[in-house]
Amino acid sequence: MNNGVKAADTLKWFAWITCMIGAVLFACHVSDFRAENFGLMAAIGFLIAAANIFLLSVVFRLLHLEPGK
């Protein structure tokens, strides 16, 4: 396993952790839906960050594929 695949796997785990944190924060703060609700805004930020980290993990994996595999 090369370093690119290891980096992609690590990013995938970070993305899952970020997504879970965002989901828990969202579930705790969704009842008070307004812009001043910091917990809800942080939850949305965590969920958006998780999607971006997932995207980066896919890009890392694609960039480090061996030709012919």
mmCIF file of C-alpha atoms in Angstrom:
data_model
loop_
_atom_site.group_PDB
_atom_site.id
_atom_site.type_symbol
_atom_site.label_atom_id
_atom_site.label_comp_id
_atom_site.label_asym_id
_atom_site.label_seq_id
_atom_site.Cartn_x
_atom_site.Cartn_y
_atom_site.Cartn_z
ATOM 1 C CA MET A 1 0.000 0.000 0.000
ATOM 2 C CA ASN A 2 1.523 3.320 -1.039
ATOM 3 C CA ASN A 3 1.435 6.608 0.849
ATOM 4 C CA GLY A 4 -1.337 8.048 -1.321
ATOM 5 C CA VAL A 5 -3.708 5.237 -0.432
ATOM 6 C CA LYS A 6 -2.782 5.546 3.264
ATOM 7 C CA ALA A 7 -3.472 9.281 3.104
ATOM 8 C CA ALA A 8 -6.822 8.626 1.413
ATOM 9 C CA ASP A 9 -7.794 6.115 4.102
ATOM 10 C CA THR A 10 -6.782 8.538 6.867
ATOM 11 C CA LEU A 11 -8.805 11.324 5.256
ATOM 12 C CA LYS A 12 -11.784 8.975 4.984
ATOM 13 C CA TRP A 13 -11.627 8.295 8.740
ATOM 14 C CA PHE A 14 -11.317 12.024 9.499
ATOM 15 C CA ALA A 15 -14.339 12.645 7.276
ATOM 16 C CA TRP A 16 -16.428 10.043 9.114
ATOM 17 C CA ILE A 17 -15.446 11.506 12.499
ATOM 18 C CA THR A 18 -16.261 15.027 11.285
ATOM 19 C CA CYS A 19 -19.596 13.835 9.912
ATOM 20 C CA MET A 20 -20.529 12.163 13.203
ATOM 21 C CA ILE A 21 -19.629 15.275 15.203
ATOM 22 C CA GLY A 22 -21.743 17.360 12.826
ATOM 23 C CA ALA A 23 -24.680 14.966 13.064
ATOM 24 C CA VAL A 24 -24.612 14.958 16.875
ATOM 25 C CA LEU A 25 -24.368 18.754 17.030
ATOM 26 C CA PHE A 26 -27.172 19.067 14.485
ATOM 27 C CA ALA A 27 -29.432 16.720 16.429
ATOM 28 C CA CYS A 28 -28.807 18.643 19.654
ATOM 29 C CA HIS A 29 -29.364 22.142 18.238
ATOM 30 C CA VAL A 30 -31.906 21.756 15.433
ATOM 31 C CA SER A 31 -34.901 22.863 17.516
ATOM 32 C CA ASP A 32 -33.732 26.484 17.728
ATOM 33 C CA PHE A 33 -33.305 27.176 13.998
ATOM 34 C CA ARG A 34 -31.871 30.684 13.673
ATOM 35 C CA ALA A 35 -28.618 32.292 12.592
ATOM 36 C CA GLU A 36 -27.581 33.157 16.155
ATOM 37 C CA ASN A 37 -27.585 29.472 17.165
ATOM 38 C CA PHE A 38 -23.834 28.751 17.240
ATOM 39 C CA GLY A 39 -24.247 25.009 17.798
ATOM 40 C CA LEU A 40 -26.400 24.658 14.699
ATOM 41 C CA MET A 41 -24.065 26.773 12.576
ATOM 42 C CA ALA A 42 -21.090 24.719 13.785
ATOM 43 C CA ALA A 43 -22.985 21.511 12.953
ATOM 44 C CA ILE A 44 -23.653 22.700 9.420
ATOM 45 C CA GLY A 45 -19.985 23.654 9.109
ATOM 46 C CA PHE A 46 -18.885 20.207 10.277
ATOM 47 C CA LEU A 47 -21.206 18.522 7.758
ATOM 48 C CA ILE A 48 -19.915 20.675 4.901
ATOM 49 C CA ALA A 49 -16.327 20.029 5.990
ATOM 50 C CA ALA A 50 -16.983 16.279 6.071
ATOM 51 C CA ALA A 51 -18.203 16.360 2.478
ATOM 52 C CA ASN A 52 -15.085 18.250 1.415
ATOM 53 C CA ILE A 53 -12.800 15.830 3.250
ATOM 54 C CA PHE A 54 -14.563 12.886 1.572
ATOM 55 C CA LEU A 55 -13.962 14.573 -1.784
ATOM 56 C CA LEU A 56 -10.272 15.028 -0.992
ATOM 57 C CA SER A 57 -9.935 11.379 0.013
ATOM 58 C CA VAL A 58 -11.378 10.312 -3.349
ATOM 59 C CA VAL A 59 -9.044 12.689 -5.187
ATOM 60 C CA PHE A 60 -6.006 11.343 -3.283
ATOM 61 C CA ARG A 61 -7.009 7.778 -4.114
ATOM 62 C CA LEU A 62 -7.485 8.600 -7.814
ATOM 63 C CA LEU A 63 -4.205 10.490 -8.059
ATOM 64 C CA HIS A 64 -2.226 7.595 -6.627
ATOM 65 C CA LEU A 65 -3.686 4.713 -8.616
ATOM 66 C CA GLU A 66 -1.175 2.518 -10.356
ATOM 67 C CA PRO A 67 -1.542 2.334 -14.136
ATOM 68 C CA GLY A 68 -3.309 -0.864 -15.113
ATOM 69 C CA LYS A 69 -5.135 -1.305 -11.795
#
